[in-house]
mmCIF file of C-alpha atoms in Angstrom:
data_model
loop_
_atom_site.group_PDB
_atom_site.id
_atom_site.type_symbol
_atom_site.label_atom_id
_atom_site.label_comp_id
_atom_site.label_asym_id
_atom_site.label_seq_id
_atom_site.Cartn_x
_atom_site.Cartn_y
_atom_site.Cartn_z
ATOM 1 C CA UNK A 186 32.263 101.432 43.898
ATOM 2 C CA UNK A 187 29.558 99.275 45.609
ATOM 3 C CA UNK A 188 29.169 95.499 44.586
ATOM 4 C CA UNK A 189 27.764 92.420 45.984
ATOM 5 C CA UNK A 190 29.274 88.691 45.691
ATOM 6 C CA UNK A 191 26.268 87.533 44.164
ATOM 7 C CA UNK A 192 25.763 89.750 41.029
ATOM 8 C CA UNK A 193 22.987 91.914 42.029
ATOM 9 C CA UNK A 194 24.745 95.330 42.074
ATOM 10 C CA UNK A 195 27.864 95.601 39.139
ATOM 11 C CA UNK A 196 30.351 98.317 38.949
ATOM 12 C CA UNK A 197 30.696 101.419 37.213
ATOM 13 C CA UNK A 198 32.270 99.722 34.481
ATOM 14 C CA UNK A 199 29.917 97.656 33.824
ATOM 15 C CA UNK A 200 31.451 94.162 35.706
ATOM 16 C CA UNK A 201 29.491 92.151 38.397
ATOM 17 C CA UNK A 202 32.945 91.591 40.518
ATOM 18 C CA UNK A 203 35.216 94.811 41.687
ATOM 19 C CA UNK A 204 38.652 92.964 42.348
ATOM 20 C CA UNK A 205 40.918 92.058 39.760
ATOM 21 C CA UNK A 206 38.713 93.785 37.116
ATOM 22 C CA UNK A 207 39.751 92.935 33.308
ATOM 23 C CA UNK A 208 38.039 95.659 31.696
ATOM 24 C CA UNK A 209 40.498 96.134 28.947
ATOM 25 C CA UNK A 210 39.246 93.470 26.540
ATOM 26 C CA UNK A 211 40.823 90.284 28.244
ATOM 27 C CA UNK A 212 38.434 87.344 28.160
ATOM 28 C CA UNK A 213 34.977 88.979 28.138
ATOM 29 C CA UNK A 214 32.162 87.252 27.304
ATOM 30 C CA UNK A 215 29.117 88.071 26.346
ATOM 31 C CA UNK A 216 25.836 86.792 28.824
ATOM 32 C CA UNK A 217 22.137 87.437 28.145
ATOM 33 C CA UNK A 218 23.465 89.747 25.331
ATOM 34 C CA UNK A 219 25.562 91.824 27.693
ATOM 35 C CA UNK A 220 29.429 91.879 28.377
ATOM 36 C CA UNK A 221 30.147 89.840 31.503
ATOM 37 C CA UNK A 222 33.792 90.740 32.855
ATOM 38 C CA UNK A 223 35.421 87.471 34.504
ATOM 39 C CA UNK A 224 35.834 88.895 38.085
ATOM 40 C CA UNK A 225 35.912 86.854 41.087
ATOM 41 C CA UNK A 226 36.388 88.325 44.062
ATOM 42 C CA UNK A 227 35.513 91.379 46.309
ATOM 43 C CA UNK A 228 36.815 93.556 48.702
ATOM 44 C CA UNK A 229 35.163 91.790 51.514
ATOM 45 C CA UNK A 230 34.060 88.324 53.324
ATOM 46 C CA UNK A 231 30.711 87.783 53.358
ATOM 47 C CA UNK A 232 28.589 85.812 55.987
ATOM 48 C CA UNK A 233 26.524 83.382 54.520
ATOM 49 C CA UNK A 234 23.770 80.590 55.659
ATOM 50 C CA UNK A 235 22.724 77.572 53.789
ATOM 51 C CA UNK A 236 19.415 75.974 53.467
ATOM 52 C CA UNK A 237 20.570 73.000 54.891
ATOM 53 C CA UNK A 238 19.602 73.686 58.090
ATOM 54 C CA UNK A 239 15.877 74.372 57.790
ATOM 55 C CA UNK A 240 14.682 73.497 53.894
ATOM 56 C CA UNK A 241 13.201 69.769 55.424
ATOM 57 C CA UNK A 242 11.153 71.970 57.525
ATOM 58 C CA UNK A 243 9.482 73.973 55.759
ATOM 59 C CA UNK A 244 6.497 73.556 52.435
ATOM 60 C CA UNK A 245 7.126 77.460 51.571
ATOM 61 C CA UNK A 246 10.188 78.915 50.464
ATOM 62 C CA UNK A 247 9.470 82.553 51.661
ATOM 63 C CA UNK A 248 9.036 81.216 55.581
ATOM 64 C CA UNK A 249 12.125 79.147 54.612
ATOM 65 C CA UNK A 250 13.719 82.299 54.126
ATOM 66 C CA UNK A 251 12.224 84.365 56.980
ATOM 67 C CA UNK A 252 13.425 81.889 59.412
ATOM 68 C CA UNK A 253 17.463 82.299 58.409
ATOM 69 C CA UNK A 254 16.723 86.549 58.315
ATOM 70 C CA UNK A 255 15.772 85.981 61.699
ATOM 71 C CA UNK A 256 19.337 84.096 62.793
ATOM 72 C CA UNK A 257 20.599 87.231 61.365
ATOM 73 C CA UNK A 258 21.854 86.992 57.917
ATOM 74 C CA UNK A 259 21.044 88.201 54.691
ATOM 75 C CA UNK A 260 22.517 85.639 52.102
ATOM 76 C CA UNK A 261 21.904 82.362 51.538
ATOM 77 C CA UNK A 262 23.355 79.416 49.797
ATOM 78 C CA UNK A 263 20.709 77.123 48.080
ATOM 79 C CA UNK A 264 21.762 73.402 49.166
ATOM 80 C CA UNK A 265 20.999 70.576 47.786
ATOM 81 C CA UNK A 266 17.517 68.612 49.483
ATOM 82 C CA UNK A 267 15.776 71.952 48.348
ATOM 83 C CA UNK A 268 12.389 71.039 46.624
ATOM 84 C CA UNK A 269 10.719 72.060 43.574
ATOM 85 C CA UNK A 270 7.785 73.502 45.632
ATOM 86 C CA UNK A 271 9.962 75.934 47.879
ATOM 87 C CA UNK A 272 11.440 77.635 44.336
ATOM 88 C CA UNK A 273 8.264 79.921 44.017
ATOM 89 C CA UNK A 274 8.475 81.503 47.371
ATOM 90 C CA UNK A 275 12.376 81.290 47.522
ATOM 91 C CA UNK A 276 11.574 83.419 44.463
ATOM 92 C CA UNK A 277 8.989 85.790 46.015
ATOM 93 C CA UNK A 278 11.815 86.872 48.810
ATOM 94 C CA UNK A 279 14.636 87.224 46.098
ATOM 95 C CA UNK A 280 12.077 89.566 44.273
ATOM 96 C CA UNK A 281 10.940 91.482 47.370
ATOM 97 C CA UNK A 282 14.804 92.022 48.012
ATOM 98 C CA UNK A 283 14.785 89.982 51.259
ATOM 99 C CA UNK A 284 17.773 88.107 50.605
ATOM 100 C CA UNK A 285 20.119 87.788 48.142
ATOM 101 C CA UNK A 286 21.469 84.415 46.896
ATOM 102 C CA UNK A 287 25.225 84.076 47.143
ATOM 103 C CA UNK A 288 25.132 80.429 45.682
ATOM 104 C CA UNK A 289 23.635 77.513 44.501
ATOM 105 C CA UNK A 290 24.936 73.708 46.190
ATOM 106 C CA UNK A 291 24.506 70.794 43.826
ATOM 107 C CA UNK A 292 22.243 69.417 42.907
ATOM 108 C CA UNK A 293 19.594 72.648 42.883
ATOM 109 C CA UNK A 294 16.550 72.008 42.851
ATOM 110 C CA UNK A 295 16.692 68.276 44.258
ATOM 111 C CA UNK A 296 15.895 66.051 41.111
ATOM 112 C CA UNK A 297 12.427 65.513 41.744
ATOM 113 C CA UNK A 298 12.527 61.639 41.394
ATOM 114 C CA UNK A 299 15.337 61.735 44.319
ATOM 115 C CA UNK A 300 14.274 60.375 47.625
ATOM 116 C CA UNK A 301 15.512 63.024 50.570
ATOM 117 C CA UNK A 302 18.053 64.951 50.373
ATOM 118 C CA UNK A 303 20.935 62.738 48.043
ATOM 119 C CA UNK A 304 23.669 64.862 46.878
ATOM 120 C CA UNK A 305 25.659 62.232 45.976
ATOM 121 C CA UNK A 306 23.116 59.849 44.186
ATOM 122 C CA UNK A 307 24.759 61.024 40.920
ATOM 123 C CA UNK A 308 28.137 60.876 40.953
ATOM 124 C CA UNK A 309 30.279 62.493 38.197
ATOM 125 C CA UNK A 310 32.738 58.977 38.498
ATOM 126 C CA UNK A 311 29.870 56.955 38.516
ATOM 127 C CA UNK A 312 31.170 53.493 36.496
ATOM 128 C CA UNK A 313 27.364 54.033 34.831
ATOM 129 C CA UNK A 314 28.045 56.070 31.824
ATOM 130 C CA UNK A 315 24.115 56.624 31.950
ATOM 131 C CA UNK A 316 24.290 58.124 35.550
ATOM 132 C CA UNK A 317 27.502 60.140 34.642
ATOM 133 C CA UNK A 318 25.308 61.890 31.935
ATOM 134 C CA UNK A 319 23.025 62.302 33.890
ATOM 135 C CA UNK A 320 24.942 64.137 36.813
ATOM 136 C CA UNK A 321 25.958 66.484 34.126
ATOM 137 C CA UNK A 322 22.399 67.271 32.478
ATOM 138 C CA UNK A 323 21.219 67.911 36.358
ATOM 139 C CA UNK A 324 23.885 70.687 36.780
ATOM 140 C CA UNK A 325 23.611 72.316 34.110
ATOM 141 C CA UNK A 326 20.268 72.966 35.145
ATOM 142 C CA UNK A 327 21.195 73.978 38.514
ATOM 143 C CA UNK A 328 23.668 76.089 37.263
ATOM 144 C CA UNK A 329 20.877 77.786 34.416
ATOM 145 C CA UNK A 330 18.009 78.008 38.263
ATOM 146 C CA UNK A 331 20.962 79.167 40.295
ATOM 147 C CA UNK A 332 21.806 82.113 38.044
ATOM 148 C CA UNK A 333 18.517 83.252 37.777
ATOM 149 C CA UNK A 334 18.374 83.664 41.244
ATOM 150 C CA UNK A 335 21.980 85.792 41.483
ATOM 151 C CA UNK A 336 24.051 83.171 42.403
ATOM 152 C CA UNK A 337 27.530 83.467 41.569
ATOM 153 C CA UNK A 338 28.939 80.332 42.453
ATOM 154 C CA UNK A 339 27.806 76.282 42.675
ATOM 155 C CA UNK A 340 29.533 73.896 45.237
ATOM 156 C CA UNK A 341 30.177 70.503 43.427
ATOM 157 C CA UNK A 342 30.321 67.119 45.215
ATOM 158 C CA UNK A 343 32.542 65.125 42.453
ATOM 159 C CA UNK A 344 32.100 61.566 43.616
ATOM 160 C CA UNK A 345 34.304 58.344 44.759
ATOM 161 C CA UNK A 346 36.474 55.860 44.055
ATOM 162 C CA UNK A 347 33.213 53.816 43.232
ATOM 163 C CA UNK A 348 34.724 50.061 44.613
ATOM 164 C CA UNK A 349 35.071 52.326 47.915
ATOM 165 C CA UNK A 350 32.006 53.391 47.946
ATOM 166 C CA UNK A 351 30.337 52.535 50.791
ATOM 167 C CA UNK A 352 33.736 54.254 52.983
ATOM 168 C CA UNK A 353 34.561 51.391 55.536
ATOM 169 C CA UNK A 354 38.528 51.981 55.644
ATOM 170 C CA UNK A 355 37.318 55.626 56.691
ATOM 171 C CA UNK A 356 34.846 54.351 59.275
ATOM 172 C CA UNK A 357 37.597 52.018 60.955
ATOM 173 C CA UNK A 358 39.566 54.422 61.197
ATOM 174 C CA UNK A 359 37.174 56.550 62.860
ATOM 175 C CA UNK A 360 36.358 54.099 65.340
ATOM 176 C CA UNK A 361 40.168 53.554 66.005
ATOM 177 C CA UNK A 362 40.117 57.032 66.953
ATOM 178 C CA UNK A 363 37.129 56.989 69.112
ATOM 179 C CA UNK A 364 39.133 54.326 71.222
ATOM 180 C CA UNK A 365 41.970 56.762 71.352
ATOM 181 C CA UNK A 366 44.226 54.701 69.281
ATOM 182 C CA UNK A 367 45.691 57.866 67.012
ATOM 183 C CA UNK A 368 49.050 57.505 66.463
ATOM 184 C CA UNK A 369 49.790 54.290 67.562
ATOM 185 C CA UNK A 370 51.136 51.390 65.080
ATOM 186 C CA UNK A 371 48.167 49.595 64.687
ATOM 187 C CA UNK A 372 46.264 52.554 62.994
ATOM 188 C CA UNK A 373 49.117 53.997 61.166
ATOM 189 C CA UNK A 374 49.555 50.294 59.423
ATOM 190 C CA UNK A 375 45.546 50.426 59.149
ATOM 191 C CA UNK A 376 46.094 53.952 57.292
ATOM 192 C CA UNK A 377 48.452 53.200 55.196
ATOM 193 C CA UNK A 378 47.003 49.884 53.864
ATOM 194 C CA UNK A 379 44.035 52.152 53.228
ATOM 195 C CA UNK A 380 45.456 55.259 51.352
ATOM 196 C CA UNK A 381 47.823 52.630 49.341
ATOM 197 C CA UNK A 382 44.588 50.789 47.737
ATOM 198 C CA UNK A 383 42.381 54.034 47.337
ATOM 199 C CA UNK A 384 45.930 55.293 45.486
ATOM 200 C CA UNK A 385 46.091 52.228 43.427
ATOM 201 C CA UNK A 386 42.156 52.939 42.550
ATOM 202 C CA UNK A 387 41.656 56.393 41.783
ATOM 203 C CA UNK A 388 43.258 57.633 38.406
ATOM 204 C CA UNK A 389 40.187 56.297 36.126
ATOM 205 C CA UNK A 390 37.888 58.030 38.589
ATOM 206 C CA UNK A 391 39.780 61.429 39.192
ATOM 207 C CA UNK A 392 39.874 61.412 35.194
ATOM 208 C CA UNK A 393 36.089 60.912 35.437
ATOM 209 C CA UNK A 394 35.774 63.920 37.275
ATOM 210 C CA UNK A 395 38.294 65.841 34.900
ATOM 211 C CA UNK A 396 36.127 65.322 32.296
ATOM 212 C CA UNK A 397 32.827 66.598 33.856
ATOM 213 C CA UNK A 398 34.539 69.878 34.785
ATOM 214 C CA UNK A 399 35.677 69.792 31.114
ATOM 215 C CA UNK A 400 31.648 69.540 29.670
ATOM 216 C CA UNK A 401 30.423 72.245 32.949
ATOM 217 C CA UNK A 402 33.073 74.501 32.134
ATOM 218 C CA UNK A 403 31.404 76.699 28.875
ATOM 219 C CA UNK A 404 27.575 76.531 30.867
ATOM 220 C CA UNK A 405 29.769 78.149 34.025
ATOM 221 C CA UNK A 406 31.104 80.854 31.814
ATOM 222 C CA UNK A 407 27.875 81.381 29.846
ATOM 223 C CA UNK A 408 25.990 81.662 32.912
ATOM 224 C CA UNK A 409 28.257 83.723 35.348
ATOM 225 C CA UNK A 410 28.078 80.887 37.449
ATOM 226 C CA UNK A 411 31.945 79.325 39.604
ATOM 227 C CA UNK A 412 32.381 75.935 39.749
ATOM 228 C CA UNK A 413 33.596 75.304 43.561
ATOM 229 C CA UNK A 414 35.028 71.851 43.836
ATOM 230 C CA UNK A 415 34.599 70.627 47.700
ATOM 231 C CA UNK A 416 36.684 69.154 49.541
ATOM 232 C CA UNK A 417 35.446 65.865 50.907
ATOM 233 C CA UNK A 418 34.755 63.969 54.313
ATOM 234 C CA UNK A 419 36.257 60.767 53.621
ATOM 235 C CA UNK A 420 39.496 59.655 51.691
ATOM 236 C CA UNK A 421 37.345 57.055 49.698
ATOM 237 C CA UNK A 422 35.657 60.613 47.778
ATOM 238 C CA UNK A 423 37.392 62.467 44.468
ATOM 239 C CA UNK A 424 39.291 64.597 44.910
ATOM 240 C CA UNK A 425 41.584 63.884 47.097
ATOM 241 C CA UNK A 426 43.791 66.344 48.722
ATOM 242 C CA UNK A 427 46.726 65.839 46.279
ATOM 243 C CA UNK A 428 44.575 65.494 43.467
ATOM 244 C CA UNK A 429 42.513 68.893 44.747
ATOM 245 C CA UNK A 430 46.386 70.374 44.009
ATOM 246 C CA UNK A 431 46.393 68.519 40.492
ATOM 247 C CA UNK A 432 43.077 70.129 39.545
ATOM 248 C CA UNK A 433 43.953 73.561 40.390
ATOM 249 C CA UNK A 434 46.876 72.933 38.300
ATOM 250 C CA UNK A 435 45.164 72.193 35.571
ATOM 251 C CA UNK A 436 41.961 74.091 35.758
ATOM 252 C CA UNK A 437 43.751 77.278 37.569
ATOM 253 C CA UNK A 438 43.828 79.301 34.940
ATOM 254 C CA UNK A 439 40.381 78.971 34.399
ATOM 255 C CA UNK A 440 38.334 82.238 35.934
ATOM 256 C CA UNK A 441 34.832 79.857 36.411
ATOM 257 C CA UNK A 442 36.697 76.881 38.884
ATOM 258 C CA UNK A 443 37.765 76.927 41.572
ATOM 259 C CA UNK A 444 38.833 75.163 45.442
ATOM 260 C CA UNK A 445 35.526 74.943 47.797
ATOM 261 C CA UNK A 446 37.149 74.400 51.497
ATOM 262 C CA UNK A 447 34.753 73.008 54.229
ATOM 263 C CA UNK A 448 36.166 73.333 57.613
ATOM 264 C CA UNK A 449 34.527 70.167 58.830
ATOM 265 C CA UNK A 450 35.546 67.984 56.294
ATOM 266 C CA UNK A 451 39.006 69.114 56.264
ATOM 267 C CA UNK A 452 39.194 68.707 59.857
ATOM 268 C CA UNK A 453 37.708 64.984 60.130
ATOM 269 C CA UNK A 454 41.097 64.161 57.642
ATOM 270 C CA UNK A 455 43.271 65.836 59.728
ATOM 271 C CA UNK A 456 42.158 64.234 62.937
ATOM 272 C CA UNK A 457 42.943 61.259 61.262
ATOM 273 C CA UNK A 458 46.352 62.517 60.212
ATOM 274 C CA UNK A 459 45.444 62.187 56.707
ATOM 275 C CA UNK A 460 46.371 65.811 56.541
ATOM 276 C CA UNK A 461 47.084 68.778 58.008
ATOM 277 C CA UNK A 462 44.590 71.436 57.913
ATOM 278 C CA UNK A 463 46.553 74.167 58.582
ATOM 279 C CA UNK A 464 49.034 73.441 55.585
ATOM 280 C CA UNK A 465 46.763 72.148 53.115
ATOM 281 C CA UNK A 466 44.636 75.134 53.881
ATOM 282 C CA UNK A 467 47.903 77.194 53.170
ATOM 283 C CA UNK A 468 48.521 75.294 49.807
ATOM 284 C CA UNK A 469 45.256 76.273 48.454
ATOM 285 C CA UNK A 470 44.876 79.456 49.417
ATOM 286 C CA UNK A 471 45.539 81.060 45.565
ATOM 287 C CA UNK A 472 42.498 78.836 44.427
ATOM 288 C CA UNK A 473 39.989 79.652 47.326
ATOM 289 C CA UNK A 474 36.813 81.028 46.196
ATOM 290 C CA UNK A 475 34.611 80.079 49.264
ATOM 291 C CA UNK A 476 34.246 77.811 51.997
ATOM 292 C CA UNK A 477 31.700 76.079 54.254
ATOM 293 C CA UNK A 478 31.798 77.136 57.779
ATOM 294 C CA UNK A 479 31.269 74.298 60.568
ATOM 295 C CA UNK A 480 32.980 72.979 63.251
ATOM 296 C CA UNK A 481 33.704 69.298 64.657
ATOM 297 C CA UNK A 482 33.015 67.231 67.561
ATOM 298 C CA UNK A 483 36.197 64.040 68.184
ATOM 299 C CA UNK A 484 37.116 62.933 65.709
ATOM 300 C CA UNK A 485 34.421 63.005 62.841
ATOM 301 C CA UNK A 486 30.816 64.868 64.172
ATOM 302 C CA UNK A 487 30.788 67.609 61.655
ATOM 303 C CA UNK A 488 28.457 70.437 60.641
ATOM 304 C CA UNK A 489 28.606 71.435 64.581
ATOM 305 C CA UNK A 490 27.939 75.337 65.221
ATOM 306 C CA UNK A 491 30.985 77.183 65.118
ATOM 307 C CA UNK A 492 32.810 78.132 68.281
ATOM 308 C CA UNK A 493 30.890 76.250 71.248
ATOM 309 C CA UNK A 494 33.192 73.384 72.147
ATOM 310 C CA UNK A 495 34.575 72.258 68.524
ATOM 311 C CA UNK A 496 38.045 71.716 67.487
ATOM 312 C CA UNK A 497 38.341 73.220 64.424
ATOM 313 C CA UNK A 498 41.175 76.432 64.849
ATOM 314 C CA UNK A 499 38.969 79.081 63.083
ATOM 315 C CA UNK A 500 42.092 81.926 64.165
ATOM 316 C CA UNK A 501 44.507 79.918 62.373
ATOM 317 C CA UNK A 502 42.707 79.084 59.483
ATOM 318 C CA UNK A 503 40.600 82.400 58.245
ATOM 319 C CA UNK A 504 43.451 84.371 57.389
ATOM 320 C CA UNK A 505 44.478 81.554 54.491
ATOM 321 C CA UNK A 506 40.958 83.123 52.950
ATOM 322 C CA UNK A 507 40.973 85.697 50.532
ATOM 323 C CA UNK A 508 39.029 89.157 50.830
ATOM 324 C CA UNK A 509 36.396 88.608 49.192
ATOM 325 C CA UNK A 510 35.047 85.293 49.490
ATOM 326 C CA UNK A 511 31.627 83.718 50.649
ATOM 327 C CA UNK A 512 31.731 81.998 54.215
ATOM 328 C CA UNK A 513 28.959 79.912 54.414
ATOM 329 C CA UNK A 514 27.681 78.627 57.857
ATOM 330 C CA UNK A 515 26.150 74.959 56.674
ATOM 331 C CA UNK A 516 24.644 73.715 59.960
ATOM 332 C CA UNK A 517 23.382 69.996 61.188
ATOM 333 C CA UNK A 518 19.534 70.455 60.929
ATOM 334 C CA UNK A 519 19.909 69.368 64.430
ATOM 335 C CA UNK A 520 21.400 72.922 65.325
ATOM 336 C CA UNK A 521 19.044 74.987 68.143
ATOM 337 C CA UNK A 522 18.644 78.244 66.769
ATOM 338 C CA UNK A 523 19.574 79.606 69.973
ATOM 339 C CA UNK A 524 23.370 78.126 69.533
ATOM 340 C CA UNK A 525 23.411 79.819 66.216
ATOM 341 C CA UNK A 526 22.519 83.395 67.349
ATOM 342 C CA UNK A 527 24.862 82.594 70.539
ATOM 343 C CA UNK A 528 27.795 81.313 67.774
ATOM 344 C CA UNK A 529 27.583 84.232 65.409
ATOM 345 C CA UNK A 530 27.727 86.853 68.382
ATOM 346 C CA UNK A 531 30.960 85.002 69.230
ATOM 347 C CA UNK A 532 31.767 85.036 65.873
ATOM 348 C CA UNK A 533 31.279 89.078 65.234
ATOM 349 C CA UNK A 534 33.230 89.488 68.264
ATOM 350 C CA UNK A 535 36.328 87.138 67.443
ATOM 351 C CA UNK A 536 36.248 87.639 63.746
ATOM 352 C CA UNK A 537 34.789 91.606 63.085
ATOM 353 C CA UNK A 538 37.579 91.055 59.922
ATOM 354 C CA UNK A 539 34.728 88.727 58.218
ATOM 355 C CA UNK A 540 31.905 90.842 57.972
ATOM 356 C CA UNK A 541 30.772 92.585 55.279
#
């Protein structure tokens, strides 16, 4: 049986995912007037390249496109920063059958009264109860565009402990590393203070978040469309790792949400032994349904190709991922395209396991 992550092929039972098929009567819903079986993974990974990279580049969509096809890959993720004006030729290359559109990132298409690319502008714990409404109304609609395009999945940036907003215990920190002071007493008293407060802080906002997951849940399911909660950068953002663990708790059971790991992210924490990659990776492992594939320069330079001089432990970490889920290389704009074709041949030679 042939399928594709995104949608565009479906099985001979009629269900757009192969693995863990429910074709018995369990939990079907009906999409667009026709029976959409709640499937979520495949039997393979699945290289993937975001828009990130390149979208501020480019007026057409179609020569946005062209430009990733000629890295050498054949999906794309949608990010966030993409404008109105690229959608028509994005759609021309989707129609041709250029590419195929694993995924949508919030917010998609960037709201058009948004200045550059501001994925975090509208935060789902916003203290505003305005701009919390409107966060939701925006993704919704990028859930509706990214469907239409094949997507099967939308990466969600949730928001922050809003009086921590503008992430100054993180910076210290990461300038307490860049003077090589990991470890010693003086930042383990400065990390402590820090994780205490943000503790003390963060229920009213991680309940904020609850609840938006709560109203994007039904348009998810109508649609087709996972809801991939990211893990963040800083400790200041929502979720947290711990809370991550609460939400999968909670929301688990749910076929249309799941855990979005980026590598970079992740790794930033855990060179600030906020964390440990390798174990938190472990932890959420059951809830995977994709990831965001960068590595990091000491202690906090992330969204660094993959493989040429980072410290992120890709061999340690990629077997944590389930078969079937979307790796998605989102790359610094700042990225030659020469390191990226250098990087994936590394990568096809070091990790044959992850292509589809």
């Amino acid at each position: 049986i042939s399928v594709v992550y995104s949608g565009f092929r479906q099985t001979s039972c009629g269900c757009r995912w192969k693995h863990d098929c429910r074709c018995q009567g369990v939990d079907g819903r009906l999409l667009h007037g026709t029976r959409l079986h709640q499937l979520i993974t495949i039997d393979f990974f699945m290289l993937v390249f975001s828009t990130c990279w390149n979208s501020h580049r480019h007026q057409d969509g179609e020569e946005m496109i062209d430009e990733i096809l000629s890295l050498g890959f054949d999906h794309v993720e949608l990010s966030h920063g993409i404008k109105l004006s690229l959608l028509p030729g994005i759609m021309r290359a989707v129609k041709a059958g250029k590419v195929q559109v694993a995924g949508v990132h919030n917010f998609f298409p960037a709201p058009i009264d948004e200045v550059g690319d501001s994925p975090d502008s509208r935060p789902f714990t916003a203290d505003l109860l305005q701009v919390r409404s409107k966060a939701i109304e925006l993704t919704k609609k990028s859930i509706e565009q990214g469907a239409a395009l094949g997507a099967g999945y939308i990466v969600l940036h949730m928001g922050t402990v809003e009086p921590l907003a503008k992430r100054t215990d993180t910076a210290r920190l990461q300038n307490l590393a860049r003077q090589g002071m990991v470890g010693t007493e003086s930042f383990a008293d400065a990390k402590g203070e820090f994780v205490r407060r943000r503790n003390r802080l963060a229920p009213v906002y991680l309940e904020r978040a609850r609840e938006a997951l709560r109203q994007l849940l039904p348009q998810a399911g109508q649609f087709g469309v996972k809801l991939g909660i990211e893990g963040r950068s800083h400790y200041e953002q929502v979720p947290s790792e711990d809370e991550m663990n609460l939400l999968m708790k909670e929301f688990g059971d749910n076929p249309f949400i799941g855990y979005w790991h980026d590598f970079g992210h992740i790794q930033r924490k855990h060179n600030l032994l906020i964390l440990n990659h390798e174990q938190f990776l472990r932890r959420m492992s059951s809830h995977l349904i994709g990831g965001h594939v960068n590595d990091v320069k000491w202690p906090a330079r992330d969204h660094q190709v993959p493989l040429l001089g980072g410290v992120v432990p890709f061999e340690r970490l990629l077997p944590f991922f389930p078969h079937g889920v979307p790796l998605v290389w989102e790359l610094s704009s700042r990225v030659s395209s020469e390191d990226i074709r250098a990087a994936r041949k590394l990568w096809m030679e070091k990790f044959p396991q992850t292509l589809a």
